[in-house]
Tab-separated table of C-alpha atoms in Angstrom:
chain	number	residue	atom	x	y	z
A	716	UNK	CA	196.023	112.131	141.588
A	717	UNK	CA	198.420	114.953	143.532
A	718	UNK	CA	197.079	118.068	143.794
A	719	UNK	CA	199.216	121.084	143.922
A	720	UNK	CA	197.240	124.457	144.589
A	721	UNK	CA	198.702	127.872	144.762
A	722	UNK	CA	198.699	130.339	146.528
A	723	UNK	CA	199.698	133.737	146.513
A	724	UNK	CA	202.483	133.811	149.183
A	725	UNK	CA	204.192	130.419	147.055
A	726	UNK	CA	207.741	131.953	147.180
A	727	UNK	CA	209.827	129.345	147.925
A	728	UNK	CA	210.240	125.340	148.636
A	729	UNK	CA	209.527	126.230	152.298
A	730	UNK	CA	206.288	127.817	152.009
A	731	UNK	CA	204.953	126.006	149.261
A	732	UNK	CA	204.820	123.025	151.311
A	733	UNK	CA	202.565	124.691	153.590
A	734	UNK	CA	200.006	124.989	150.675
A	735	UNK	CA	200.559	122.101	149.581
A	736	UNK	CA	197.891	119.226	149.390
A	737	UNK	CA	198.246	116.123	148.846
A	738	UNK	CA	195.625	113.660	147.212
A	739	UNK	CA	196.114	109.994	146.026
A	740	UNK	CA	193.239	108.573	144.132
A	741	UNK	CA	192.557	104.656	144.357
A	742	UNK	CA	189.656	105.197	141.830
A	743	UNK	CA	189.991	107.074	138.550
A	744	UNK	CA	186.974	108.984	138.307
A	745	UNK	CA	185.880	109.801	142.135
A	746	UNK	CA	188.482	113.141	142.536
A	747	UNK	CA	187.225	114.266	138.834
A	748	UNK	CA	183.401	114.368	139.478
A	749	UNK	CA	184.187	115.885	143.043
A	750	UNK	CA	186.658	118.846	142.047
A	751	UNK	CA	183.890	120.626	139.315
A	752	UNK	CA	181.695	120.515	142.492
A	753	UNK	CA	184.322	122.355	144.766
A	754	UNK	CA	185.436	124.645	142.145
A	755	UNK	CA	181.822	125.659	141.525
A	756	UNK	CA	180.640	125.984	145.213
A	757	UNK	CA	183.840	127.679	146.605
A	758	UNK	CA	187.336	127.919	144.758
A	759	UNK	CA	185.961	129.215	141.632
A	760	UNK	CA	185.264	131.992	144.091
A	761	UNK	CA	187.651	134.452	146.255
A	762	UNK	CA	187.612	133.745	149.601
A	763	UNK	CA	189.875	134.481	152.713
A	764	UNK	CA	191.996	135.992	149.815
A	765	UNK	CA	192.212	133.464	148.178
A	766	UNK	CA	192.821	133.111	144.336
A	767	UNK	CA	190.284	132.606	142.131
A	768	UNK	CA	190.962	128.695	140.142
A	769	UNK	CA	190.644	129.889	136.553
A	770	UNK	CA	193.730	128.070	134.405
A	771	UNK	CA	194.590	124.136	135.041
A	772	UNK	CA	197.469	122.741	134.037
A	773	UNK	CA	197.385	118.549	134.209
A	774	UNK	CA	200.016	116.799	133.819
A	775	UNK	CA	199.689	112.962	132.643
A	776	UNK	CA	197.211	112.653	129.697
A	777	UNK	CA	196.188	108.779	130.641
A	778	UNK	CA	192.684	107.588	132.568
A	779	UNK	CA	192.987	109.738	135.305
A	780	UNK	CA	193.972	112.956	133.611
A	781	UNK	CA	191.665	112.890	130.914
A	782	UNK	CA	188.910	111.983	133.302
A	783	UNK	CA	189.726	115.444	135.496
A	784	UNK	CA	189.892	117.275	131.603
A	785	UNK	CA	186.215	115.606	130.861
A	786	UNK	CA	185.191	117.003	134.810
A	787	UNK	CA	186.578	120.602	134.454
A	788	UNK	CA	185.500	121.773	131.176
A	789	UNK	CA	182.785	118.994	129.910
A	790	UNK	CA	180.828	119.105	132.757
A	791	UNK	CA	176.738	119.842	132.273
A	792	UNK	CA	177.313	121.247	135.879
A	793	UNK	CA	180.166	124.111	134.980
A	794	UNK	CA	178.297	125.110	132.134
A	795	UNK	CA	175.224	125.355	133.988
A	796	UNK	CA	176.774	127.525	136.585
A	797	UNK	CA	179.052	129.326	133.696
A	798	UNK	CA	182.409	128.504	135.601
A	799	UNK	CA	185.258	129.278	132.991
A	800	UNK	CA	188.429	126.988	133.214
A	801	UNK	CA	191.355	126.662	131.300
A	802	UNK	CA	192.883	123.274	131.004
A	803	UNK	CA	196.056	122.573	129.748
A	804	UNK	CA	197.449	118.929	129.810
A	805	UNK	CA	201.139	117.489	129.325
A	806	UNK	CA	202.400	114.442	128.663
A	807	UNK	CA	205.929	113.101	128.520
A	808	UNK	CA	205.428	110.605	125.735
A	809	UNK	CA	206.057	111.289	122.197
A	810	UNK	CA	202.141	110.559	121.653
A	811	UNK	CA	199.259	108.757	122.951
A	812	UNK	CA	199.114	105.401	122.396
A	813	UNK	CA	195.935	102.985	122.598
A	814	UNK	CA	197.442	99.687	122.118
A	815	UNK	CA	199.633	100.124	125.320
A	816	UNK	CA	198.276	98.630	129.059
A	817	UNK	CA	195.767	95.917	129.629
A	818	UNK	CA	192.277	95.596	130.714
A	819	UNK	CA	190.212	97.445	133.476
A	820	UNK	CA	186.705	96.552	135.033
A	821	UNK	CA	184.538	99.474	135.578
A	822	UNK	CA	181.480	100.063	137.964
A	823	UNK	CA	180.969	102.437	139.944
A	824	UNK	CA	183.354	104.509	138.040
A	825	UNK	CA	180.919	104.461	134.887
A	826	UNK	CA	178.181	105.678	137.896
A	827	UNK	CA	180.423	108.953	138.452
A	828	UNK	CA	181.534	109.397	134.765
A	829	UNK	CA	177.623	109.884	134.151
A	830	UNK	CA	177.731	112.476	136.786
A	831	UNK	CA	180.427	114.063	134.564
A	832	UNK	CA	179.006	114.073	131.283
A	833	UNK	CA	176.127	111.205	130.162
A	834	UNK	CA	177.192	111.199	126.630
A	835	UNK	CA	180.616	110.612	127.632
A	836	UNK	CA	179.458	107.420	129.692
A	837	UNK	CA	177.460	106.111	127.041
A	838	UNK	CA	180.261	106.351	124.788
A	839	UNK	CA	182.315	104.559	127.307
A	840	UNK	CA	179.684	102.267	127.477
A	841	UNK	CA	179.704	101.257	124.081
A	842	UNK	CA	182.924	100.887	123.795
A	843	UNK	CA	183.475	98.570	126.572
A	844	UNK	CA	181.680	94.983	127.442
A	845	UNK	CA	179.079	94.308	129.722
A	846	UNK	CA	180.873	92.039	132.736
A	847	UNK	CA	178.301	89.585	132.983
A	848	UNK	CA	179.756	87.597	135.791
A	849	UNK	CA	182.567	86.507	138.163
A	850	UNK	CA	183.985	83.318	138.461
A	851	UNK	CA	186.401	81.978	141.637
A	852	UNK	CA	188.444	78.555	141.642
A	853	UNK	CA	191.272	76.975	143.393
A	854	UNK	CA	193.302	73.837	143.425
A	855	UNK	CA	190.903	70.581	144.312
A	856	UNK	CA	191.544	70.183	147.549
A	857	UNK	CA	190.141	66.570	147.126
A	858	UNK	CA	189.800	64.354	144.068
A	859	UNK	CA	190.798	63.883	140.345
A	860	UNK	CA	188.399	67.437	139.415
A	861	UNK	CA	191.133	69.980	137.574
A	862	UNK	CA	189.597	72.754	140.022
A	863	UNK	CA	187.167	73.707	142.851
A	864	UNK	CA	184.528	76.651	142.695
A	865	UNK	CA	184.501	78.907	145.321
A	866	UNK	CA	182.324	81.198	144.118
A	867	UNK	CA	180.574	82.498	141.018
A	868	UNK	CA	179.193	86.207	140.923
A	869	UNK	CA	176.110	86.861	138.045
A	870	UNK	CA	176.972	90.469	138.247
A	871	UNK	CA	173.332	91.839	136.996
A	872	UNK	CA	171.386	89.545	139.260
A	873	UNK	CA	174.165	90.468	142.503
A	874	UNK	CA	173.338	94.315	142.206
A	875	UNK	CA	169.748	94.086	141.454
A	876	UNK	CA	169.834	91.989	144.731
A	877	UNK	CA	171.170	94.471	146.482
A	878	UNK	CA	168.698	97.471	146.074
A	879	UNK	CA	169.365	100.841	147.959
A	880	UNK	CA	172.028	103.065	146.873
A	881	UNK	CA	173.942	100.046	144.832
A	882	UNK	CA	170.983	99.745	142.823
A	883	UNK	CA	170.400	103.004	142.306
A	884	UNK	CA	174.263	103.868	141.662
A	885	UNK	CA	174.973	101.294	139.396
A	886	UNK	CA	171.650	100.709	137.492
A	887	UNK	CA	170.847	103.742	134.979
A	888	UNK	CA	167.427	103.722	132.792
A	889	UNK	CA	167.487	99.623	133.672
A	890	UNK	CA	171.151	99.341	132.157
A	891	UNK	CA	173.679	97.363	134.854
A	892	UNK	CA	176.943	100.260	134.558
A	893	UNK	CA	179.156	97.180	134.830
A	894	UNK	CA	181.607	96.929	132.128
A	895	UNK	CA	185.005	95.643	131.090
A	896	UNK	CA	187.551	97.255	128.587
A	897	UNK	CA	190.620	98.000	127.248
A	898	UNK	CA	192.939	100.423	129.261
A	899	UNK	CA	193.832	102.215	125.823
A	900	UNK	CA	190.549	101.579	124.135
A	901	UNK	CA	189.158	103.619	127.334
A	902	UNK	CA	191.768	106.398	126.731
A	903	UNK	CA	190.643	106.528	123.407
A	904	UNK	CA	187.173	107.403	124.126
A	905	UNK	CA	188.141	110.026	126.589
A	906	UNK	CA	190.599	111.238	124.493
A	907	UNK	CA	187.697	112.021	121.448
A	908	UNK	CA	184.907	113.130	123.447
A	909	UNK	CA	186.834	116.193	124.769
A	910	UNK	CA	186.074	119.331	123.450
A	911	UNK	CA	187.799	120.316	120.466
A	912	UNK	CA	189.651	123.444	122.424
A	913	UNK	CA	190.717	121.081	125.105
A	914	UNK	CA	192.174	118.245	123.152
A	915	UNK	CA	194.002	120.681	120.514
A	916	UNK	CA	196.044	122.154	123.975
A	917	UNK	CA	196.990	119.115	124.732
A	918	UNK	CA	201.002	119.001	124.405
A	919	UNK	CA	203.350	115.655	124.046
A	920	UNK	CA	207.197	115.457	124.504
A	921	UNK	CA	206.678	117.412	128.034
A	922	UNK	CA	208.852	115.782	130.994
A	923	UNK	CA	208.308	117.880	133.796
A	924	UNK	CA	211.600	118.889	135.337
A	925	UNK	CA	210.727	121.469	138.070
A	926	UNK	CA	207.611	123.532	139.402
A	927	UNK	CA	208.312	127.194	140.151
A	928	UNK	CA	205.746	128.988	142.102
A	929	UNK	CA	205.029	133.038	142.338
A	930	UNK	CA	202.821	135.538	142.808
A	931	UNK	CA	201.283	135.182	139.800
A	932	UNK	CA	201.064	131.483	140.149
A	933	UNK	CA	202.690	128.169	139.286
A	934	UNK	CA	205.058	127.621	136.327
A	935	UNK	CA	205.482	124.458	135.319
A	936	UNK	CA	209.275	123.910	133.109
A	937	UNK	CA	209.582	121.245	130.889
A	938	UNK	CA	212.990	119.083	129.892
A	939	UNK	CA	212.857	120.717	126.134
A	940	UNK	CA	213.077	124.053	127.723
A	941	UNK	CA	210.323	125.551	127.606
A	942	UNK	CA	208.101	126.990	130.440
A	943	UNK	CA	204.051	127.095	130.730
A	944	UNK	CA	202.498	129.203	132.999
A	945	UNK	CA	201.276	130.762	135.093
A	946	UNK	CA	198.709	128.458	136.564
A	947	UNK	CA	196.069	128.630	139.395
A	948	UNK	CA	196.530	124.519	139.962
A	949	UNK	CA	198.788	122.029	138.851
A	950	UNK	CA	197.662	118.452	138.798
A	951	UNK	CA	199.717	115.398	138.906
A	952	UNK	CA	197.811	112.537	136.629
A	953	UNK	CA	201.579	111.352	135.767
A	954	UNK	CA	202.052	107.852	136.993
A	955	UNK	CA	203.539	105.742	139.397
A	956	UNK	CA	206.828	107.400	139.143
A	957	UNK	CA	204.865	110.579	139.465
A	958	UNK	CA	207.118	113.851	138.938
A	959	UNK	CA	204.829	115.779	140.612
A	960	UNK	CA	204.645	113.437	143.117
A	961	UNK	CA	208.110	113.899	144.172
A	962	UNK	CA	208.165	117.758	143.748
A	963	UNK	CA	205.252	117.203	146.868
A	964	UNK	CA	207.357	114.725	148.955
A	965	UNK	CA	210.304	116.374	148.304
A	966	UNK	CA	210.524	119.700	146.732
A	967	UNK	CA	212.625	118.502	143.554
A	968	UNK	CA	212.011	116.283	140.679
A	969	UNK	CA	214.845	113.867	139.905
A	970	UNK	CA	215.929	113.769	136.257
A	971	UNK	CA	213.326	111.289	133.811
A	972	UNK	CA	214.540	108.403	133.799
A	973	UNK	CA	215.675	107.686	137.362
A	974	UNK	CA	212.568	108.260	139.102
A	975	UNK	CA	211.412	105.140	141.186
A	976	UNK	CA	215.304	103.944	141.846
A	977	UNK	CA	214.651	104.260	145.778
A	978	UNK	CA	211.770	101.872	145.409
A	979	UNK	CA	211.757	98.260	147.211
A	980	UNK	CA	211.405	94.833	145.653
A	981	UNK	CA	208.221	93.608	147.353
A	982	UNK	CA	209.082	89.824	146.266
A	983	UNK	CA	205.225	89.993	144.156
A	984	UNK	CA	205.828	89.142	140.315
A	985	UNK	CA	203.508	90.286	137.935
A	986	UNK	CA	203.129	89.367	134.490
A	987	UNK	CA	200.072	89.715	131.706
A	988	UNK	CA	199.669	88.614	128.371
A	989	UNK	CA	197.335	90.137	125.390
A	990	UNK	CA	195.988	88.540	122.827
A	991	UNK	CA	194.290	91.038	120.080
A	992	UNK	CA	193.695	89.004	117.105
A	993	UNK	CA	191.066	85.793	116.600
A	994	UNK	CA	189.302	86.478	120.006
A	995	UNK	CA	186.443	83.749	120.084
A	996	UNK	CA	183.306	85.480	121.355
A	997	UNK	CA	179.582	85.313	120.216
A	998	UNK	CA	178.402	89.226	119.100
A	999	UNK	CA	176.455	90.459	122.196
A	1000	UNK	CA	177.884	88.330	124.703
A	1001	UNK	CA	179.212	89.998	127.447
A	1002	UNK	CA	182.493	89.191	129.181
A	1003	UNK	CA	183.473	87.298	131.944
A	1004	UNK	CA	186.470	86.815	134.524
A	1005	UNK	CA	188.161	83.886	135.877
A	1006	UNK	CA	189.841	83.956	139.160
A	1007	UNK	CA	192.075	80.860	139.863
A	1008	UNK	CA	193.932	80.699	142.846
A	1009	UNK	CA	197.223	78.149	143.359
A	1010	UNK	CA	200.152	77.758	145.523
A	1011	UNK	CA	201.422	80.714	146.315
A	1012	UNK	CA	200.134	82.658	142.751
A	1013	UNK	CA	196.757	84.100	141.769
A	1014	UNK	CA	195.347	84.573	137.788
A	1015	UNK	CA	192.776	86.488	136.127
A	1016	UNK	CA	191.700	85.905	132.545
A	1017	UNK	CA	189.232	87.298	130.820
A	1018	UNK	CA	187.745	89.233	127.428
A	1019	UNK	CA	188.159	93.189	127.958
A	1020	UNK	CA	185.878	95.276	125.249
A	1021	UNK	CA	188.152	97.170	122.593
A	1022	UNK	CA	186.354	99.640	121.209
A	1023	UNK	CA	182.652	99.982	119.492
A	1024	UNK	CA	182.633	98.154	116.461
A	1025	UNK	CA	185.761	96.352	117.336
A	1026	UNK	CA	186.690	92.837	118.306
A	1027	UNK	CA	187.127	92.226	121.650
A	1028	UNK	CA	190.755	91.707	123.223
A	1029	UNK	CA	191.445	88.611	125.894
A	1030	UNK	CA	194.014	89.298	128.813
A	1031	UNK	CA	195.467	86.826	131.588
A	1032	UNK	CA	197.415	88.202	134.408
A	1033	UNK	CA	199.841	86.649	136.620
A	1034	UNK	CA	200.677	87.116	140.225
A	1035	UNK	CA	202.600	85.384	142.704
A	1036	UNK	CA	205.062	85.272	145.127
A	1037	UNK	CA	209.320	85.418	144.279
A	1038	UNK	CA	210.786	82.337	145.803
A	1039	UNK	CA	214.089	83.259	145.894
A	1040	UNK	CA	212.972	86.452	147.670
A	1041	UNK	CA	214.438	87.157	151.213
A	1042	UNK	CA	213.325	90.799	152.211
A	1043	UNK	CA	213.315	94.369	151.287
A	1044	UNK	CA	215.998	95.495	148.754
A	1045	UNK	CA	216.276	98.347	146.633
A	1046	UNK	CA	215.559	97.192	143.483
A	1047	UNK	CA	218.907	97.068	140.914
A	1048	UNK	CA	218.898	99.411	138.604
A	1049	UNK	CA	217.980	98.741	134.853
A	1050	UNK	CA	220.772	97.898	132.585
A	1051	UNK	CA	221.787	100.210	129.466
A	1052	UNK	CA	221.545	97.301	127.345
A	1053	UNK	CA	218.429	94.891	126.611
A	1054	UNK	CA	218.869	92.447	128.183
A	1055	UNK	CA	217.074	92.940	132.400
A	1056	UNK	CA	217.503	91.554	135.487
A	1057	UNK	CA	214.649	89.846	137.401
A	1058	UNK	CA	214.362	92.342	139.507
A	1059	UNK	CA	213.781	94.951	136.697
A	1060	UNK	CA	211.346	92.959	135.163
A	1061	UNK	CA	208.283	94.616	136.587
A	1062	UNK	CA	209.266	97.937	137.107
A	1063	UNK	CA	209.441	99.681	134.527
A	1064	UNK	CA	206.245	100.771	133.831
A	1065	UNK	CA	206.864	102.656	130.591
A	1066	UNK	CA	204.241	102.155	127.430
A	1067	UNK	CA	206.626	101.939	125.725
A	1068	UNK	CA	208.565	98.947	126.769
A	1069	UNK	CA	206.964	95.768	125.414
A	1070	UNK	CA	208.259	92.578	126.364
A	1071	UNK	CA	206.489	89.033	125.054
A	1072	UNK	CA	206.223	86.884	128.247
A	1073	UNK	CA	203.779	84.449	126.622
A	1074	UNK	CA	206.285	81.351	126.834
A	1075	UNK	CA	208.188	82.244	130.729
A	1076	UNK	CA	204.364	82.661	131.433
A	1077	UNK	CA	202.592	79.605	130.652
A	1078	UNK	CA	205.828	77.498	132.124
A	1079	UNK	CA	205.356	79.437	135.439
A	1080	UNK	CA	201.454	79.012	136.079
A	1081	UNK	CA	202.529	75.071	135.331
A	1082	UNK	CA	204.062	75.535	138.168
A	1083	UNK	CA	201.656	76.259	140.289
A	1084	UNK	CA	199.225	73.757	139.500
């Protein structure tokens, strides 16, 4: 997540940045649970002068900004204390869609979701699959066996073990909050759960193109045209080619479309395949992920939960190393046309872009045996 609060004096480029702060989340719901909490204790608030956070705008409507929705205006703890907030979200896509992305393991994100709103995480819950356990292997080192364990985690059985505050974080009314599911089958959830006032404001077809700031607060101007505003806070939930992220770093926002062309090749390829249909998995099993590690590449594969009532979806993930890579380039940039360069292959990181790698896949972990 980047924050960007206002502030009264935001007049120009050169004193915005001085109220500027920035925040990058590695987890999707710690920020979320934490900001209700602030806003409640202090910035709901004046102080020093200060103005008062009353109207939100987020922009990204995937995990992360639904998740800071859910915290700002669903929260048992805002309506406790009556704090009134007014969220509005953007999006650029044309609409949301919940068969894009693969799977994601939650823990101790389902731990602060329940701090958000319980009925939220239990319908997060139910959606998802219980992770049941872990499994590590390599290459034999020795012998004719087709791979060596290096470890096996029984999920349930490792936290109980534990005790203390992993226990008591991740255990709720003797239920393990250990779970795996579908990126958009999460989305989904969030998505429905929000009140009805909230998820009717939220807009589609908005690429942020600039962020103008006054004493009235931010306005935030969209490629169509049009201009929303003014707002107390504007929050970045956008991505990794994050426009708000680069009106923080550098006080513009480079047209859609050629965000990310500064960024390096790292020489790491990454490729995943899903399949949706004819999963084979006993009702009330839970799930459980392989780890295999090779020459120079690493795999995950595993069954992801895809929504309550639904069958359950099975994604394998690819990652290793480039060997024709010799350093840091800028990556080339994507061609009009369909076909794309190597390079290109992993970077664009639009929902909309679907490629089939199922065949260039299953040659490539061959090769790594």
């Amino acid at each position: 997540l980047f924050v960007l609060p206002v502030m009264k004096n935001l007049v120009s480029h050169q004193t915005a940045m001085k109220g500027i702060m920035r925040l990058q989340l590695l987890l999707f719901f710690v920020i979320p649970c934490l900001l209700p909490k602030l806003l409640i204790e202090g910035l709901s608030s004046p102080i020093s002068g200060k103005k008062s956070i009353k109207k939100v705008a987020i922009v990204g409507s995937g995990i992360a900004g639904l998740s800071l929705a859910h915290a700002l205006v669903n929260s048992p703890d805002l309506q406790k204390d009556k704090a009134s907030i007014d969220v509005s979200i953007y999006d650029s896509r044309s609409s949301m869609d919940y068969e894009a992305g693969a799977g994601v393991q939650l823990n101790g994100g389902m731990s602060v979701l329940r701090m958000i709103n319980p009925k939220v995480q239990r319908a997060v819950a139910d959606a998802a699959l219980p992770l049941e356990k872990i499994q590590s292997r390599t290459k034999p080192w020795f012998g004719e066996n087709a791979f060596d364990t290096l470890l096996e985690i029984p999920m349930e059985e490792s936290i109980r073990e534990q005790g203390g505050n992993v226990e008591d974080t991740l255990i709720i009314e003797n239920e393990v909050m250990v779970y795996a599911i579908m990126r958009g089958a999460l989305q989904e959830v969030l998505m429905n759960t929000l009140p009805t006032e909230t998820a009717e404001k939220i807009k589609f077809g908005k690429c942020l193109v600039e962020i103008k700031g006054n004493s009235d607060g931010a306005h935030v101007c969209f490629q169509d045209g049009s201009t929303e505003g003014p707002f107390d806070l504007v929050v970045g939930c956008d991505g990794v080619n994050s426009a708000v992220k680069e009106y923080i770093s550098t006080g513009s926002i480079p047209k859609f479309g050629t965000r990310g062309q500064q960024a390096l090749y790292s020489g790491i390829r990454i490729k995943y395949a899903i399949q949706d249909e004819n999963v084979s998995h006993d009702k009330g099993e839970g799930a459980i992920l392989r780890q295999y590690f090779g020459n120079s590449a690493y795999s995950l594969a595993g069954v992801y939960g895809n929504g309550s009532g639904k069958s359950p979806t099975k994604c394998a993930f690819l990652i290793y190393a480039d060997k024709n890579y010799l350093g840091p380039f800028k990556r080339k940039s994507i061609s009009n046309g369909n076909s794309r360069s190597q390079d290109d292959e992993n970077t664009d990181w639009s929902q909309d872009n679907r490629i089939s790698t199922g065949e260039t896949m299953l040659k490539q972990i061959k090769e790594f045996e």
